[in-house]
Amino acid sequence: MNFAPYYIRRHLGCAALLAGAIALSGCQTTPTSALSKPRLRILQSEPLKVADNCDASGSYFVEFTVMSDGRTDDIKASAGPACIQEALTAWVSSFRYEAPGQEIPSGVEWLMVTAQKGS
């Protein structure tokens, strides 16, 4: 019996498989570092003004976008009393950031805390 052709095909098949694996591993790219968001640096903000007759408690979140020039836009206040939504929207619209050069989604959480004077 002549097994030489079988061994040759087998060795060629293994060599081809190994060469293919090496070639495919060369196609792998180095993982890129995750793009980090630019740091936001706030330059100015008006004081938060909540009406005296506004009855609110708890935590409120406001989503917004810092535009490439540092202004805020697309401001969305979480559910809550209209007076809080209006106050938070006006406050966030007064924010001015150092221009990041690109639009950056952001947000701020505001927590209503009340206490008696001197406590």
GROMACS .gro file of N, CA, C and O in nm:
model
  476
    1MET      N    1   0.083  -0.118   0.000
    1MET     CA    2   0.000   0.000   0.000
    1MET      C    3   0.088   0.125   0.000
    1MET      O    4   0.185   0.133   0.073
    2ASN      N    5   0.044   0.223  -0.077
    2ASN     CA    6   0.120   0.346  -0.089
    2ASN      C    7   0.044   0.459  -0.020
    2ASN      O    8  -0.060   0.502  -0.067
    3PHE      N    9   0.097   0.507   0.095
    3PHE     CA   10   0.030   0.614   0.171
    3PHE      C   11   0.094   0.750   0.148
    3PHE      O   12   0.054   0.848   0.206
    4ALA      N   13   0.193   0.758   0.064
    4ALA     CA   14   0.266   0.883   0.043
    4ALA      C   15   0.175   0.997  -0.002
    4ALA      O   16   0.183   1.107   0.054
    5PRO      N   17   0.086   0.981  -0.100
    5PRO     CA   18   0.001   1.093  -0.140
    5PRO      C   19  -0.089   1.141  -0.026
    5PRO      O   20  -0.114   1.260  -0.012
    6TYR      N   21  -0.136   1.049   0.058
    6TYR     CA   22  -0.221   1.087   0.171
    6TYR      C   23  -0.144   1.176   0.269
    6TYR      O   24  -0.193   1.279   0.313
    7TYR      N   25  -0.022   1.136   0.302
    7TYR     CA   26   0.060   1.213   0.396
    7TYR      C   27   0.098   1.349   0.337
    7TYR      O   28   0.100   1.449   0.408
    8ILE      N   29   0.125   1.352   0.209
    8ILE     CA   30   0.160   1.479   0.143
    8ILE      C   31   0.041   1.575   0.148
    8ILE      O   32   0.055   1.691   0.184
    9ARG      N   33  -0.079   1.524   0.112
    9ARG     CA   34  -0.198   1.610   0.115
    9ARG      C   35  -0.227   1.656   0.257
    9ARG      O   36  -0.266   1.769   0.281
   10ARG      N   37  -0.207   1.566   0.352
   10ARG     CA   38  -0.233   1.599   0.492
   10ARG      C   39  -0.137   1.708   0.541
   10ARG      O   40  -0.178   1.805   0.604
   11HIS      N   41  -0.009   1.694   0.507
   11HIS     CA   42   0.090   1.794   0.549
   11HIS      C   43   0.066   1.927   0.477
   11HIS      O   44   0.080   2.033   0.538
   12LEU      N   45   0.029   1.921   0.350
   12LEU     CA   46  -0.001   2.044   0.276
   12LEU      C   47  -0.126   2.111   0.334
   12LEU      O   48  -0.132   2.233   0.345
   13GLY      N   49  -0.224   2.031   0.371
   13GLY     CA   50  -0.346   2.086   0.431
   13GLY      C   51  -0.317   2.154   0.564
   13GLY      O   52  -0.366   2.263   0.592
   14CYS      N   53  -0.234   2.090   0.646
   14CYS     CA   54  -0.196   2.150   0.775
   14CYS      C   55  -0.116   2.277   0.753
   14CYS      O   56  -0.136   2.377   0.822
   15ALA      N   57  -0.026   2.275   0.655
   15ALA     CA   58   0.055   2.393   0.626
   15ALA      C   59  -0.033   2.507   0.576
   15ALA      O   60  -0.015   2.623   0.615
   16ALA      N   61  -0.130   2.475   0.490
   16ALA     CA   62  -0.222   2.577   0.439
   16ALA      C   63  -0.307   2.635   0.552
   16ALA      O   64  -0.331   2.756   0.559
   17LEU      N   65  -0.352   2.548   0.642
   17LEU     CA   66  -0.432   2.593   0.755
   17LEU      C   67  -0.350   2.685   0.846
   17LEU      O   68  -0.397   2.790   0.889
   18LEU      N   69  -0.226   2.647   0.871
   18LEU     CA   70  -0.137   2.728   0.954
   18LEU      C   71  -0.107   2.862   0.886
   18LEU      O   72  -0.110   2.967   0.950
   19ALA      N   73  -0.080   2.859   0.756
   19ALA     CA   74  -0.053   2.983   0.682
   19ALA      C   75  -0.175   3.075   0.684
   19ALA      O   76  -0.164   3.197   0.698
   20GLY      N   77  -0.293   3.016   0.669
   20GLY     CA   78  -0.416   3.095   0.673
   20GLY      C   79  -0.438   3.160   0.809
   20GLY      O   80  -0.477   3.275   0.819
   21ALA      N   81  -0.410   3.084   0.916
   21ALA     CA   82  -0.425   3.137   1.051
   21ALA      C   83  -0.328   3.252   1.074
   21ALA      O   84  -0.364   3.355   1.133
   22ILE      N   85  -0.207   3.238   1.026
   22ILE     CA   86  -0.107   3.345   1.041
   22ILE      C   87  -0.151   3.468   0.962
   22ILE      O   88  -0.143   3.580   1.010
   23ALA      N   89  -0.199   3.446   0.840
   23ALA     CA   90  -0.244   3.558   0.757
   23ALA      C   91  -0.361   3.631   0.822
   23ALA      O   92  -0.366   3.754   0.823
   24LEU      N   93  -0.455   3.555   0.876
   24LEU     CA   94  -0.571   3.618   0.940
   24LEU      C   95  -0.533   3.691   1.067
   24LEU      O   96  -0.589   3.795   1.099
   25SER      N   97  -0.437   3.639   1.141
   25SER     CA   98  -0.396   3.708   1.263
   25SER      C   99  -0.327   3.840   1.229
   25SER      O  100  -0.329   3.933   1.308
   26GLY      N  101  -0.269   3.849   1.112
   26GLY     CA  102  -0.209   3.975   1.069
   26GLY      C  103  -0.313   4.081   1.037
   26GLY      O  104  -0.283   4.199   1.037
   27CYS      N  105  -0.436   4.039   1.012
   27CYS     CA  106  -0.543   4.134   0.981
   27CYS      C  107  -0.601   4.198   1.107
   27CYS      O  108  -0.678   4.292   1.099
   28GLN      N  109  -0.565   4.144   1.220
   28GLN     CA  110  -0.618   4.198   1.345
   28GLN      C  111  -0.560   4.335   1.368
   28GLN      O  112  -0.442   4.358   1.345
   29THR      N  113  -0.641   4.426   1.412
   29THR     CA  114  -0.591   4.559   1.441
   29THR      C  115  -0.569   4.575   1.590
   29THR      O  116  -0.632   4.508   1.670
   30THR      N  117  -0.485   4.665   1.622
   30THR     CA  118  -0.461   4.695   1.762
   30THR      C  119  -0.583   4.767   1.815
   30THR      O  120  -0.635   4.857   1.750
   31PRO      N  121  -0.634   4.728   1.931
   31PRO     CA  122  -0.752   4.796   1.984
   31PRO      C  123  -0.722   4.944   2.005
   31PRO      O  124  -0.618   4.980   2.060
   32THR      N  125  -0.814   5.026   1.959
   32THR     CA  126  -0.797   5.169   1.977
   32THR      C  127  -0.844   5.206   2.116
   32THR      O  128  -0.934   5.145   2.171
   33SER      N  129  -0.782   5.306   2.170
   33SER     CA  130  -0.826   5.350   2.302
   33SER      C  131  -0.961   5.416   2.287
   33SER      O  132  -0.989   5.481   2.187
   34ALA      N  133  -1.046   5.397   2.386
   34ALA     CA  134  -1.180   5.455   2.382
   34ALA      C  135  -1.169   5.606   2.375
   34ALA      O  136  -1.089   5.667   2.446
   35LEU      N  137  -1.248   5.664   2.287
   35LEU     CA  138  -1.246   5.809   2.275
   35LEU      C  139  -1.308   5.867   2.400
   35LEU      O  140  -1.421   5.838   2.434
   36SER      N  141  -1.233   5.948   2.468
   36SER     CA  142  -1.286   6.008   2.589
   36SER      C  143  -1.350   6.142   2.555
   36SER      O  144  -1.307   6.212   2.463
   37LYS      N  145  -1.455   6.173   2.629
   37LYS     CA  146  -1.521   6.301   2.608
   37LYS      C  147  -1.428   6.411   2.655
   37LYS      O  148  -1.358   6.395   2.755
   38PRO      N  149  -1.430   6.523   2.586
   38PRO     CA  150  -1.352   6.636   2.635
   38PRO      C  151  -1.407   6.679   2.772
   38PRO      O  152  -1.527   6.666   2.798
   39ARG      N  153  -1.321   6.726   2.857
   39ARG     CA  154  -1.366   6.774   2.988
   39ARG      C  155  -1.439   6.905   2.970
   39ARG      O  156  -1.395   6.992   2.895
   40LEU      N  157  -1.549   6.918   3.041
   40LEU     CA  158  -1.626   7.041   3.035
   40LEU      C  159  -1.582   7.132   3.150
   40LEU      O  160  -1.570   7.088   3.264
   41ARG      N  161  -1.561   7.256   3.116
   41ARG     CA  162  -1.524   7.355   3.218
   41ARG      C  163  -1.623   7.470   3.209
   41ARG      O  164  -1.627   7.542   3.109
   42ILE      N  165  -1.704   7.484   3.315
   42ILE     CA  166  -1.805   7.590   3.314
   42ILE      C  167  -1.739   7.723   3.345
   42ILE      O  168  -1.653   7.733   3.434
   43LEU      N  169  -1.774   7.824   3.266
   43LEU     CA  170  -1.716   7.957   3.283
   43LEU      C  171  -1.810   8.052   3.356
   43LEU      O  172  -1.765   8.140   3.427
   44GLN      N  173  -1.941   8.034   3.336
   44GLN     CA  174  -2.036   8.122   3.404
   44GLN      C  175  -2.171   8.055   3.417
   44GLN      O  176  -2.205   7.964   3.342
   45SER      N  177  -2.244   8.102   3.515
   45SER     CA  178  -2.379   8.053   3.541
   45SER      C  179  -2.452   8.158   3.622
   45SER      O  180  -2.395   8.216   3.714
   46GLU      N  181  -2.576   8.181   3.588
   46GLU     CA  182  -2.660   8.270   3.668
   46GLU      C  183  -2.706   8.193   3.791
   46GLU      O  184  -2.711   8.070   3.789
   47PRO      N  185  -2.745   8.262   3.898
   47PRO     CA  186  -2.799   8.191   4.014
   47PRO      C  187  -2.933   8.124   3.980
   47PRO      O  188  -3.008   8.174   3.896
   48LEU      N  189  -2.958   8.013   4.044
   48LEU     CA  190  -3.087   7.945   4.027
   48LEU      C  191  -3.192   8.025   4.101
   48LEU      O  192  -3.176   8.056   4.219
   49LYS      N  193  -3.300   8.059   4.032
   49LYS     CA  194  -3.408   8.138   4.091
   49LYS      C  195  -3.536   8.057   4.090
   49LYS      O  196  -3.594   8.034   3.983
   50VAL      N  197  -3.578   8.011   4.207
   50VAL     CA  198  -3.702   7.936   4.221
   50VAL      C  199  -3.802   8.028   4.290
   50VAL      O  200  -3.770   8.088   4.394
   51ALA      N  201  -3.920   8.038   4.234
   51ALA     CA  202  -4.024   8.125   4.291
   51ALA      C  203  -4.055   8.083   4.434
   51ALA      O  204  -4.053   7.964   4.468
   52ASP      N  205  -4.083   8.183   4.520
   52ASP     CA  206  -4.112   8.156   4.661
   52ASP      C  207  -4.233   8.065   4.679
   52ASP      O  208  -4.239   7.988   4.774
   53ASN      N  209  -4.330   8.078   4.590
   53ASN     CA  210  -4.452   7.998   4.604
   53ASN      C  211  -4.441   7.861   4.535
   53ASN      O  212  -4.540   7.788   4.524
   54CYS      N  213  -4.323   7.824   4.491
   54CYS     CA  214  -4.302   7.695   4.424
   54CYS      C  215  -4.285   7.586   4.529
   54CYS      O  216  -4.193   7.591   4.610
   55ASP      N  217  -4.375   7.492   4.528
   55ASP     CA  218  -4.372   7.382   4.624
   55ASP      C  219  -4.308   7.260   4.557
   55ASP      O  220  -4.370   7.195   4.473
   56ALA      N  221  -4.184   7.234   4.596
   56ALA     CA  222  -4.113   7.122   4.533
   56ALA      C  223  -4.024   7.054   4.635
   56ALA      O  224  -3.977   7.115   4.730
   57SER      N  225  -4.004   6.926   4.614
   57SER     CA  226  -3.909   6.851   4.696
   57SER      C  227  -3.856   6.737   4.612
   57SER      O  228  -3.918   6.694   4.515
   58GLY      N  229  -3.740   6.688   4.648
   58GLY     CA  230  -3.684   6.574   4.576
   58GLY      C  231  -3.575   6.613   4.480
   58GLY      O  232  -3.520   6.722   4.484
   59SER      N  233  -3.547   6.521   4.392
   59SER     CA  234  -3.437   6.533   4.298
   59SER      C  235  -3.491   6.554   4.157
   59SER      O  236  -3.589   6.489   4.117
   60TYR      N  237  -3.427   6.640   4.081
   60TYR     CA  238  -3.468   6.668   3.944
   60TYR      C  239  -3.345   6.663   3.854
   60TYR      O  240  -3.240   6.717   3.889
   61PHE      N  241  -3.358   6.599   3.740
   61PHE     CA  242  -3.248   6.586   3.646
   61PHE      C  243  -3.278   6.668   3.522
   61PHE      O  244  -3.390   6.666   3.471
   62VAL      N  245  -3.178   6.737   3.473
   62VAL     CA  246  -3.191   6.816   3.350
   62VAL      C  247  -3.087   6.768   3.251
   62VAL      O  248  -2.967   6.769   3.280
   63GLU      N  249  -3.135   6.723   3.136
   63GLU     CA  250  -3.046   6.682   3.026
   63GLU      C  251  -3.028   6.802   2.934
   63GLU      O  252  -3.123   6.877   2.912
   64PHE      N  253  -2.908   6.814   2.879
   64PHE     CA  254  -2.884   6.921   2.783
   64PHE      C  255  -2.762   6.886   2.699
   64PHE      O  256  -2.692   6.789   2.728
   65THR      N  257  -2.740   6.964   2.597
   65THR     CA  258  -2.624   6.947   2.510
   65THR      C  259  -2.538   7.071   2.519
   65THR      O  260  -2.589   7.183   2.508
   66VAL      N  261  -2.410   7.051   2.543
   66VAL     CA  262  -2.315   7.162   2.536
   66VAL      C  263  -2.273   7.170   2.390
   66VAL      O  264  -2.219   7.074   2.335
   67MET      N  265  -2.300   7.284   2.331
   67MET     CA  266  -2.270   7.303   2.189
   67MET      C  267  -2.120   7.329   2.171
   67MET      O  268  -2.048   7.356   2.268
   68SER      N  269  -2.073   7.320   2.048
   68SER     CA  270  -1.930   7.335   2.021
   68SER      C  271  -1.875   7.470   2.063
   68SER      O  272  -1.757   7.483   2.094
   69ASP      N  273  -1.962   7.572   2.072
   69ASP     CA  274  -1.917   7.705   2.113
   69ASP      C  275  -1.931   7.730   2.263
   69ASP      O  276  -1.901   7.838   2.312
   70GLY      N  277  -1.981   7.631   2.339
   70GLY     CA  278  -1.991   7.643   2.484
   70GLY      C  279  -2.130   7.679   2.537
   70GLY      O  280  -2.152   7.679   2.657
   71ARG      N  281  -2.223   7.710   2.447
   71ARG     CA  282  -2.360   7.737   2.490
   71ARG      C  283  -2.432   7.606   2.519
   71ARG      O  284  -2.391   7.501   2.473
   72THR      N  285  -2.546   7.614   2.591
   72THR     CA  286  -2.628   7.495   2.613
   72THR      C  287  -2.749   7.498   2.522
   72THR      O  288  -2.798   7.606   2.487
   73ASP      N  289  -2.796   7.381   2.484
   73ASP     CA  290  -2.911   7.371   2.395
   73ASP      C  291  -2.980   7.237   2.423
   73ASP      O  292  -2.927   7.154   2.496
   74ASP      N  293  -3.097   7.219   2.365
   74ASP     CA  294  -3.173   7.094   2.377
   74ASP      C  295  -3.193   7.057   2.525
   74ASP      O  296  -3.168   6.946   2.567
   75ILE      N  297  -3.241   7.155   2.602
   75ILE     CA  298  -3.257   7.139   2.748
   75ILE      C  299  -3.389   7.068   2.777
   75ILE      O  300  -3.494   7.110   2.730
   76LYS      N  301  -3.381   6.961   2.856
   76LYS     CA  302  -3.499   6.882   2.892
   76LYS      C  303  -3.499   6.857   3.042
   76LYS      O  304  -3.415   6.781   3.091
   77ALA      N  305  -3.591   6.921   3.112
   77ALA     CA  306  -3.602   6.900   3.257
   77ALA      C  307  -3.692   6.780   3.283
   77ALA      O  308  -3.791   6.758   3.214
   78SER      N  309  -3.655   6.701   3.387
   78SER     CA  310  -3.736   6.584   3.421
   78SER      C  311  -3.872   6.628   3.473
   78SER      O  312  -3.895   6.744   3.505
   79ALA      N  313  -3.961   6.531   3.483
   79ALA     CA  314  -4.097   6.559   3.531
   79ALA      C  315  -4.092   6.620   3.670
   79ALA      O  316  -4.010   6.584   3.753
   80GLY      N  317  -4.179   6.714   3.692
   80GLY     CA  318  -4.187   6.782   3.821
   80GLY      C  319  -4.279   6.901   3.805
   80GLY      O  320  -4.336   6.926   3.698
   81PRO      N  321  -4.294   6.978   3.911
   81PRO     CA  322  -4.379   7.097   3.903
   81PRO      C  323  -4.329   7.192   3.794
   81PRO      O  324  -4.208   7.204   3.771
   82ALA      N  325  -4.423   7.258   3.728
   82ALA     CA  326  -4.388   7.349   3.619
   82ALA      C  327  -4.291   7.458   3.666
   82ALA      O  328  -4.199   7.495   3.592
   83CYS      N  329  -4.308   7.506   3.790
   83CYS     CA  330  -4.220   7.612   3.839
   83CYS      C  331  -4.075   7.564   3.850
   83CYS      O  332  -3.981   7.640   3.825
   84ILE      N  333  -4.055   7.437   3.885
   84ILE     CA  334  -3.920   7.380   3.893
   84ILE      C  335  -3.863   7.360   3.753
   84ILE      O  336  -3.747   7.393   3.726
   85GLN      N  337  -3.945   7.308   3.662
   85GLN     CA  338  -3.898   7.286   3.525
   85GLN      C  339  -3.855   7.419   3.462
   85GLN      O  340  -3.752   7.426   3.398
   86GLU      N  341  -3.936   7.523   3.482
   86GLU     CA  342  -3.903   7.655   3.426
   86GLU      C  343  -3.776   7.711   3.488
   86GLU      O  344  -3.689   7.763   3.418
   87ALA      N  345  -3.764   7.700   3.621
   87ALA     CA  346  -3.646   7.753   3.689
   87ALA      C  347  -3.520   7.680   3.646
   87ALA      O  348  -3.416   7.743   3.618
   88LEU      N  349  -3.525   7.547   3.640
   88LEU     CA  350  -3.408   7.469   3.601
   88LEU      C  351  -3.370   7.493   3.456
   88LEU      O  352  -3.251   7.502   3.422
   89THR      N  353  -3.470   7.504   3.369
   89THR     CA  354  -3.443   7.529   3.227
   89THR      C  355  -3.376   7.665   3.209
   89THR      O  356  -3.278   7.678   3.135
   90ALA      N  357  -3.426   7.767   3.279
   90ALA     CA  358  -3.366   7.900   3.270
   90ALA      C  359  -3.223   7.900   3.326
   90ALA      O  360  -3.132   7.961   3.270
   91TRP      N  361  -3.204   7.828   3.436
   91TRP     CA  362  -3.072   7.821   3.499
   91TRP      C  363  -2.972   7.754   3.405
   91TRP      O  364  -2.863   7.806   3.381
   92VAL      N  365  -3.008   7.637   3.352
   92VAL     CA  366  -2.916   7.564   3.263
   92VAL      C  367  -2.888   7.643   3.135
   92VAL      O  368  -2.777   7.640   3.083
   93SER      N  369  -2.988   7.717   3.087
   93SER     CA  370  -2.965   7.796   2.965
   93SER      C  371  -2.865   7.909   2.990
   93SER      O  372  -2.808   7.963   2.896
   94SER      N  373  -2.840   7.944   3.118
   94SER     CA  374  -2.741   8.049   3.149
   94SER      C  375  -2.599   7.993   3.155
   94SER      O  376  -2.504   8.071   3.162
   95PHE      N  377  -2.583   7.863   3.155
   95PHE     CA  378  -2.449   7.804   3.162
   95PHE      C  379  -2.368   7.840   3.038
   95PHE      O  380  -2.419   7.832   2.926
   96ARG      N  381  -2.243   7.876   3.059
   96ARG     CA  382  -2.149   7.896   2.949
   96ARG      C  383  -2.024   7.816   2.981
   96ARG      O  384  -1.965   7.831   3.087
   97TYR      N  385  -1.986   7.731   2.888
   97TYR     CA  386  -1.870   7.645   2.903
   97TYR      C  387  -1.756   7.693   2.814
   97TYR      O  388  -1.780   7.760   2.713
   98GLU      N  389  -1.636   7.655   2.852
   98GLU     CA  390  -1.523   7.674   2.762
   98GLU      C  391  -1.555   7.592   2.637
   98GLU      O  392  -1.596   7.476   2.648
   99ALA      N  393  -1.540   7.651   2.520
   99ALA     CA  394  -1.581   7.586   2.395
   99ALA      C  395  -1.511   7.451   2.378
   99ALA      O  396  -1.389   7.445   2.367
  100PRO      N  397  -1.590   7.341   2.378
  100PRO     CA  398  -1.529   7.208   2.363
  100PRO      C  399  -1.495   7.172   2.219
  100PRO      O  400  -1.426   7.074   2.196
  101GLY      N  401  -1.548   7.247   2.122
  101GLY     CA  402  -1.519   7.217   1.981
  101GLY      C  403  -1.608   7.111   1.920
  101GLY      O  404  -1.598   7.081   1.802
  102GLN      N  405  -1.697   7.053   2.000
  102GLN     CA  406  -1.792   6.953   1.951
  102GLN      C  407  -1.911   6.951   2.046
  102GLN      O  408  -1.902   6.999   2.157
  103GLU      N  409  -2.023   6.896   1.999
  103GLU     CA  410  -2.141   6.885   2.084
  103GLU      C  411  -2.121   6.772   2.184
  103GLU      O  412  -2.076   6.663   2.146
  104ILE      N  413  -2.155   6.798   2.311
  104ILE     CA  414  -2.138   6.698   2.415
  104ILE      C  415  -2.267   6.686   2.496
  104ILE      O  416  -2.309   6.782   2.560
  105PRO      N  417  -2.330   6.568   2.494
  105PRO     CA  418  -2.448   6.547   2.578
  105PRO      C  419  -2.407   6.555   2.725
  105PRO      O  420  -2.301   6.503   2.763
  106SER      N  421  -2.489   6.621   2.805
  106SER     CA  422  -2.455   6.637   2.945
  106SER      C  423  -2.582   6.641   3.028
  106SER      O  424  -2.692   6.624   2.977
  107GLY      N  425  -2.567   6.663   3.156
  107GLY     CA  426  -2.681   6.671   3.244
  107GLY      C  427  -2.640   6.716   3.382
  107GLY      O  428  -2.522   6.713   3.418
  108VAL      N  429  -2.738   6.759   3.459
  108VAL     CA  430  -2.714   6.802   3.596
  108VAL      C  431  -2.833   6.757   3.681
  108VAL      O  432  -2.947   6.758   3.636
  109GLU      N  433  -2.803   6.712   3.801
  109GLU     CA  434  -2.909   6.672   3.893
  109GLU      C  435  -2.916   6.777   4.003
  109GLU      O  436  -2.815   6.818   4.059
  110TRP      N  437  -3.037   6.819   4.032
  110TRP     CA  438  -3.059   6.921   4.135
  110TRP      C  439  -3.145   6.859   4.243
  110TRP      O  440  -3.246   6.796   4.215
  111LEU      N  441  -3.104   6.877   4.366
  111LEU     CA  442  -3.174   6.820   4.480
  111LEU      C  443  -3.227   6.933   4.567
  111LEU      O  444  -3.151   7.017   4.614
  112MET      N  445  -3.359   6.933   4.586
  112MET     CA  446  -3.423   7.036   4.669
  112MET      C  447  -3.406   6.996   4.815
  112MET      O  448  -3.451   6.890   4.856
  113VAL      N  449  -3.338   7.082   4.891
  113VAL     CA  450  -3.318   7.058   5.034
  113VAL      C  451  -3.368   7.182   5.107
  113VAL      O  452  -3.332   7.295   5.072
  114THR      N  453  -3.451   7.160   5.206
  114THR     CA  454  -3.500   7.273   5.286
  114THR      C  455  -3.461   7.251   5.431
  114THR      O  456  -3.453   7.139   5.480
  115ALA      N  457  -3.435   7.361   5.498
  115ALA     CA  458  -3.400   7.356   5.639
  115ALA      C  459  -3.436   7.490   5.703
  115ALA      O  460  -3.443   7.593   5.635
  116GLN      N  461  -3.459   7.489   5.829
  116GLN     CA  462  -3.487   7.612   5.901
  116GLN      C  463  -3.357   7.685   5.925
  116GLN      O  464  -3.251   7.624   5.939
  117LYS      N  465  -3.365   7.818   5.929
  117LYS     CA  466  -3.246   7.897   5.954
  117LYS      C  467  -3.188   7.860   6.089
  117LYS      O  468  -3.260   7.839   6.185
  118GLY      N  469  -3.057   7.850   6.094
  118GLY     CA  470  -2.989   7.820   6.219
  118GLY      C  471  -2.983   7.674   6.253
  118GLY      O  472  -2.932   7.636   6.359
  119SER      N  473  -3.034   7.587   6.166
  119SER     CA  474  -3.032   7.443   6.200
  119SER      C  475  -2.907   7.377   6.148
  119SER      O  476  -2.834   7.422   6.071
   0.00000   0.00000   0.00000
